[in-house]
XYZ file of C-alpha atoms in Angstrom:
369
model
C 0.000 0.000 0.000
C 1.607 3.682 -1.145
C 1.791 5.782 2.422
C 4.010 8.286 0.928
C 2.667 11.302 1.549
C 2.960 14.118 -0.810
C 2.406 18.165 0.303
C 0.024 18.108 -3.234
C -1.591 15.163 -2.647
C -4.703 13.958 -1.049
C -5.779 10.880 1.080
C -8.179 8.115 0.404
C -8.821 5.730 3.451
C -10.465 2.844 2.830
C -11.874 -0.362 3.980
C -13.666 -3.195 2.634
C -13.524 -6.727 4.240
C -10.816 -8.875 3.752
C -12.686 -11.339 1.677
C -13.476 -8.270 -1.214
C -9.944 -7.260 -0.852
C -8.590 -10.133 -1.935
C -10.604 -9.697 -5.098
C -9.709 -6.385 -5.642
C -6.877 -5.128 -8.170
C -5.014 -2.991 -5.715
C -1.937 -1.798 -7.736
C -4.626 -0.811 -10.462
C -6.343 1.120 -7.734
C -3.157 2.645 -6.640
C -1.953 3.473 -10.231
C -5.355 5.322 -10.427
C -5.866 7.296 -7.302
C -2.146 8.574 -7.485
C -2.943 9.691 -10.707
C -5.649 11.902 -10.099
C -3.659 12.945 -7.278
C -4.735 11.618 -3.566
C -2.511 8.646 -1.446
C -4.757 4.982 -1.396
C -4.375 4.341 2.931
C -6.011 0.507 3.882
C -7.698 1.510 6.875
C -7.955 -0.753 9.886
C -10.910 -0.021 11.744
C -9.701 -1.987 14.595
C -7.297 0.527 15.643
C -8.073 4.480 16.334
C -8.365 5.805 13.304
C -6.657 9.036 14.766
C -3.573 7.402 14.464
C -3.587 6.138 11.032
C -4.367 9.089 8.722
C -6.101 12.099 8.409
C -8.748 11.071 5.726
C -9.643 13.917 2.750
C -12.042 10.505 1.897
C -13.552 8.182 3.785
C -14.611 5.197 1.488
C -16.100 1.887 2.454
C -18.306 -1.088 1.988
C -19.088 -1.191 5.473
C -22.606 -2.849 5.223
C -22.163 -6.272 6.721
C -20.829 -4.527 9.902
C -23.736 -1.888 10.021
C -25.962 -4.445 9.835
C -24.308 -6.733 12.485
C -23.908 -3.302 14.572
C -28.318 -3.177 14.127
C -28.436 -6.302 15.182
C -26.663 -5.932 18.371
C -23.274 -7.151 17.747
C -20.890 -5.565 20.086
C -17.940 -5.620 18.044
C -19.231 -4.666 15.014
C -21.148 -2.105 16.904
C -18.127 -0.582 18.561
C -15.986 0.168 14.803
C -19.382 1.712 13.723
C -19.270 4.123 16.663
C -15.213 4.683 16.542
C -15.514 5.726 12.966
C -18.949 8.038 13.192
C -17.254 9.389 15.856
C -14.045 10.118 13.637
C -16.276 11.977 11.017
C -17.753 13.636 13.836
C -14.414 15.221 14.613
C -13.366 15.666 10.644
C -16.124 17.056 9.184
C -15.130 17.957 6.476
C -14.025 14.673 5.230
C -16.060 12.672 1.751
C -17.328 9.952 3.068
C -18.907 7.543 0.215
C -20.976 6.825 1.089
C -22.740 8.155 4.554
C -23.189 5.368 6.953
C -27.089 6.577 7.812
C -27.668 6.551 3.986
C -26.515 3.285 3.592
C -28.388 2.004 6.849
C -31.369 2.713 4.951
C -30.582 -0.150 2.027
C -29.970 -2.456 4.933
C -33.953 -2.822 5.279
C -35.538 -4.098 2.036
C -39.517 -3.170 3.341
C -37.640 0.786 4.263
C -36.401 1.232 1.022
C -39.325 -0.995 -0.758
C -41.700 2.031 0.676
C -39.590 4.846 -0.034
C -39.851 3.313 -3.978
C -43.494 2.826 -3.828
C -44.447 6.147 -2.468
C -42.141 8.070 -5.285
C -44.417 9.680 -7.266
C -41.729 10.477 -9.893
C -41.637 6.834 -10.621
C -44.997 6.478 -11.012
C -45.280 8.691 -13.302
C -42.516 7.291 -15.680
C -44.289 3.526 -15.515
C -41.843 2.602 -13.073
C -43.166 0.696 -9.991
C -42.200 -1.806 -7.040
C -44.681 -5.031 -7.058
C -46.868 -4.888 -3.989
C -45.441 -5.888 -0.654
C -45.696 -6.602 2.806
C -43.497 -7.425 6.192
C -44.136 -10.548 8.359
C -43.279 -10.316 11.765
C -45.272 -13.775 12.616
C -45.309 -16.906 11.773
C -49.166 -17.363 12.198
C -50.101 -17.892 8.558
C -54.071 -16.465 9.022
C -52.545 -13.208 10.253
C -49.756 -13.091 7.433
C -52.815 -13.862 4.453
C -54.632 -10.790 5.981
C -51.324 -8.904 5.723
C -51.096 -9.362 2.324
C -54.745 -8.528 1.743
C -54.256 -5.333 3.029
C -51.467 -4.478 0.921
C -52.592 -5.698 -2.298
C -49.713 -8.765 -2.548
C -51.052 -11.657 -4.317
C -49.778 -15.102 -5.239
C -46.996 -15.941 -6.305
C -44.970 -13.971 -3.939
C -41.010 -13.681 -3.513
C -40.440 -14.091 0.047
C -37.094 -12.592 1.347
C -35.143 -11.364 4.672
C -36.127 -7.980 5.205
C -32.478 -7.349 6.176
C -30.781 -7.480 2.952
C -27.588 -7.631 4.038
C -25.145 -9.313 6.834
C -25.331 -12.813 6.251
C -25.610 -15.630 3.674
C -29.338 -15.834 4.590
C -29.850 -12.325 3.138
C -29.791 -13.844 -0.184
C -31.762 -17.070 0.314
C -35.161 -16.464 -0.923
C -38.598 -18.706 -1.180
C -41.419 -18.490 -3.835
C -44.286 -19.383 -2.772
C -47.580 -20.158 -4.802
C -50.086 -20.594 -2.079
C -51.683 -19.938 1.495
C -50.022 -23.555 2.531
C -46.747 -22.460 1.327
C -46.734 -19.679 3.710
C -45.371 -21.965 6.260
C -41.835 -21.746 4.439
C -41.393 -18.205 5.514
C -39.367 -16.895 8.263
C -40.357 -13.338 10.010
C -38.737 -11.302 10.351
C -39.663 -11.397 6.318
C -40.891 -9.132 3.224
C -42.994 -10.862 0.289
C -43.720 -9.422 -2.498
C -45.545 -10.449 -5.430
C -44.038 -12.066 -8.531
C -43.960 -10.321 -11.775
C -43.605 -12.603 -15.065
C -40.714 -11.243 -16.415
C -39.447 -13.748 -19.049
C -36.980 -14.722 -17.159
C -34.863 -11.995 -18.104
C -33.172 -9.032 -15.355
C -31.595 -5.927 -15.723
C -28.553 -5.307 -13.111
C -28.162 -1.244 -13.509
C -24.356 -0.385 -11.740
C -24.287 2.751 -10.838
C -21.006 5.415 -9.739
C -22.456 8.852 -9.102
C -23.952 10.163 -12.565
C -22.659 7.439 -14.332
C -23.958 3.680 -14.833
C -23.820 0.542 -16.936
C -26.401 -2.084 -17.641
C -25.965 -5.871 -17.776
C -28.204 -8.172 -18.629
C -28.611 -11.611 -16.317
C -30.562 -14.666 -16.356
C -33.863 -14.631 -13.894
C -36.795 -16.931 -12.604
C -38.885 -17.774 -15.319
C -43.021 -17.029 -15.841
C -44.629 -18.669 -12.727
C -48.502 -18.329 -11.297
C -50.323 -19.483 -8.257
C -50.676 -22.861 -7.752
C -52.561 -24.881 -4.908
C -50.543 -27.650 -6.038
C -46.829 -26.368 -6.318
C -44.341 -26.474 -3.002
C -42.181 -23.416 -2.365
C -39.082 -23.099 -4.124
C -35.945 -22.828 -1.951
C -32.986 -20.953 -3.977
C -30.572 -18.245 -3.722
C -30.123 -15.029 -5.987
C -26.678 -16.179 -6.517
C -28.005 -19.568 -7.722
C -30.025 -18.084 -10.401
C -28.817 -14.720 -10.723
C -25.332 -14.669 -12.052
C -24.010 -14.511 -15.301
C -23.146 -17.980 -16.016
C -25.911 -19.498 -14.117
C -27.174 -22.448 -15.674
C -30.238 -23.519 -13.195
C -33.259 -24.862 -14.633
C -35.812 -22.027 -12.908
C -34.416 -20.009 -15.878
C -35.844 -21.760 -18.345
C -38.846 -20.928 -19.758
C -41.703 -23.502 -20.387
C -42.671 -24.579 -23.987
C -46.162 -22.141 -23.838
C -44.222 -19.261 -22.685
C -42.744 -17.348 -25.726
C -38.878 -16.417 -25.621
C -38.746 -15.023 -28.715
C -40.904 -12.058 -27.922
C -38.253 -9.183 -26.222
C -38.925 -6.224 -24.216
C -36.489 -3.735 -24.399
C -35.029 -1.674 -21.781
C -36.143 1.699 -21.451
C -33.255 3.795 -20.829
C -35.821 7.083 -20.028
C -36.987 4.706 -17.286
C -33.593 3.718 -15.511
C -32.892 7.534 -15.148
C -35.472 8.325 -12.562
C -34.290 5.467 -10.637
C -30.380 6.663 -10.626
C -31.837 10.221 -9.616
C -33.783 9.235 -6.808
C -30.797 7.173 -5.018
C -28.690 9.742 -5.559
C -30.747 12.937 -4.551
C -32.903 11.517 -2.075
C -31.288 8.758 -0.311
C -27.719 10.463 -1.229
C -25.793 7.158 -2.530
C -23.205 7.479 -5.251
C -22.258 3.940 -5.153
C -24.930 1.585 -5.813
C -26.745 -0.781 -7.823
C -30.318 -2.069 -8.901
C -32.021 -4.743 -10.226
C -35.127 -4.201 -12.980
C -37.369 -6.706 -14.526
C -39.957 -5.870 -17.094
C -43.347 -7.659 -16.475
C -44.277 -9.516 -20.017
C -47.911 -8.139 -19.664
C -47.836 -4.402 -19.248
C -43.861 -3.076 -20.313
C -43.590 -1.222 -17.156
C -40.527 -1.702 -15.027
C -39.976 -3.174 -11.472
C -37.352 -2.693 -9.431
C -36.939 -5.608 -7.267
C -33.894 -5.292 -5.700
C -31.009 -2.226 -4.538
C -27.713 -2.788 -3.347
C -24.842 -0.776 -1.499
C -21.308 -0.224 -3.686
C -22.258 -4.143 -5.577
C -19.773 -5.860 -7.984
C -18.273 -3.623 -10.736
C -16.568 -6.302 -12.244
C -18.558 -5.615 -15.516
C -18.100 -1.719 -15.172
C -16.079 -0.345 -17.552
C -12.893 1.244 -16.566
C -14.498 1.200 -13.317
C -11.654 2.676 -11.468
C -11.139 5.795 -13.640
C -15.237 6.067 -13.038
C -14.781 6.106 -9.099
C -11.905 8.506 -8.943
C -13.948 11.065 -10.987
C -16.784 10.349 -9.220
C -14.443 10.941 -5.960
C -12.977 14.212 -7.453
C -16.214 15.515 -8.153
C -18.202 14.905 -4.285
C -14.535 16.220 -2.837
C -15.014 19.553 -5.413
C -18.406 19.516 -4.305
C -18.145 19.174 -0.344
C -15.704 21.756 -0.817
C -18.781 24.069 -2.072
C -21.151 22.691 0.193
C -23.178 21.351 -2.107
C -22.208 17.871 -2.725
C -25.959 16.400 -2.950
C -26.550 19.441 -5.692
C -28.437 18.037 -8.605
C -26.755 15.758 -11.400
C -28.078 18.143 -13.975
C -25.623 20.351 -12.712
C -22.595 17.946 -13.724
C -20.111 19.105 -16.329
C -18.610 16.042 -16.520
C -17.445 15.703 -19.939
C -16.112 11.883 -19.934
C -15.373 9.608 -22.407
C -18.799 8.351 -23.013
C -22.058 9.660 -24.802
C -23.967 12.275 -23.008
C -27.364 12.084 -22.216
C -29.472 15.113 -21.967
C -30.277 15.060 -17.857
C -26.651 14.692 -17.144
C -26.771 10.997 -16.443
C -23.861 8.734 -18.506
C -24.246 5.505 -19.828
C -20.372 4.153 -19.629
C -21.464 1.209 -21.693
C -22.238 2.974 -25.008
C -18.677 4.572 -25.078
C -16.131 3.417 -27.862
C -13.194 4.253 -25.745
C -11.251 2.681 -22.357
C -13.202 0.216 -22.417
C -10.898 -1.709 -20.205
C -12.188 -3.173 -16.973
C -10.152 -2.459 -14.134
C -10.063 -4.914 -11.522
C -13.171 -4.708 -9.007
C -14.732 -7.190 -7.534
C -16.828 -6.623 -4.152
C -19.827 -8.367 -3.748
């Protein structure tokens, strides 16, 4: 790791779990933050921060610990405190991304209602299928739940905290009242859109993102007869999944493709970054076969950019800009106001889609799930 320090030169401190670091293409990062001129410090949060740098950027993937710190666990719960106290007493420090904005993506029914009650969605066809939260395992009270919120068969159930563990990834579908049985509160289901089996993964690094297309579940419908389906996103999910709940059935029609609205993604990338102030983040969208409109289904804190081209060059401007911005007091100003000229097409709302470029097309070496 470089510690030199440099009169004209800026630091970035930074921790990520051991695991993701040894994924990550540290003498590419290195190469990349020197360049546009700040020092790459591996924080360790076990130690007073105080002694190991003065941070100009604080940046992290610090949700496993938040959400072990929620859940009561001491240690984790005791680095969260050391380093919210450190910003406390550096405020003027970048921190990507705040720890309270992230806390909110910890809780998939919290940031399932701030989607749902976004009118600015709405209004672009945009929508989050109908959900609800279990907190009990009594299956008459959980099929009045749903009835009140409009959920309806099949449903997705998942951990309402979406991050933490493996079992924040290990989801159920469920075609009937029976199969209710197979869920475990606390929960959030949420009803299944056809989608042809077909999902959008939108990456996202400040005002600029790429899209990648994965395989999904295939077309389903209630069923009094079908037991719940035990499998993870990761099972189904990444790119060279092979599982056979991808595969459509002979009456379904394959052939027929609905095409991503770009228009629609934008609201999406506007709302996480202006309202729940994340720069680093992803989401997942499927398109329901019967009406076009998109769902998001899923969001996720700093996910993989292994697909993200020239991802690193991406973060450092995206770095440059919130430190230029913080600077002004203004770092949450709106994207419109960018003048990022990058290497990639420009879209009119100030929003860039890093795929469509020609150019550096390289991808640098992330990999943080």
């Amino acid at each position: 790791m470089n510690n030199k320090q440099s009169i004209c030169y800026k630091n970035i401190g930074i921790w990520i779990s051991e695991k993701k670091s040894q994924k990550l293409n540290w003498k590419e990062l290195i190469k990349t933050c020197n360049s546009h001129g700040y020092n790459l410090i591996k924080l360790d949060l076990e130690k007073p921060l105080e002694d190991q740098t003065e941070c100009d950027v604080f940046l992290h993937k610090l949700t496993d610990v938040i959400a072990a710190s929620d859940q009561g666990d001491l240690k984790a719960l005791h680095i969260i405190c050391n380093v919210q106290q450190y910003l406390s007493n550096h405020p003027n420090t970048t921190v990507i991304d705040p720890i309270n904005n992230v806390r909110i993506l910890l809780n998939r029914h919290c940031y399932y209602s701030i989607l749902q009650e976004e009118l600015s969605l709405q209004r672009h066809g945009i929508f989050t299928p109908n959900f609800a939260e279990f907190k009990t395992c009594n299956v008459e009270q959980n099929i009045e739940i749903m009835r009140q919120w409009g959920v309806k068969f099949p449903v997705i159930c998942k951990p309402t905290i979406a991050h933490g563990s493996k079992s924040a990834h290990e989801m159920v579908l469920i075609f009937n009242k029976k199969g209710l049985n197979a869920c475990k509160p606390p929960c959030v289901v949420q009803s299944f859109v056809n989608h042809n089996a077909v999902l959008h993964k939108v990456f996202v690094v400040g005002n600029r993102y790429h899209i990648c297309q994965r395989p999904s579940l295939k077309n389903f419908n209630a069923s009094d007869d079908l037991e719940p389906i035990f499998y993870t996103t990761g099972e189904v999910c990444k790119a060279d999944s092979r599982s056979t709940l991808s595969i459509l059935d002979p009456h379904d029609k394959p052939d027929i493709k609905m095409n991503l609205d770009e228009n629609k993604i934008k609201p999406i990338i506007r709302l996480l970054r202006e309202k729940i102030g994340l720069l680093l983040t992803g989401f997942d969208v499927v398109i329901d076969n019967a009406t076009g409109n998109h769902a998001v289904i899923d969001i996720n804190v700093f996910p993989s950019y292994d697909n993200f081209p020239n991802f690193f060059d991406h973060l450092l401007d995206c770095i440059d800009e919130s430190v230029n911005k913080m600077s002004n007091g203004d770092i949450y100003t709106s994207l419109s106001d960018s003048g990022d000229d990058y290497c990639c097409n420009r879209i009119s709302n100030g929003f860039v889609n890093v795929g469509q470029s020609t150019n550096r097309l390289s991808v640098s070496g992330m990999n943080i799930n």
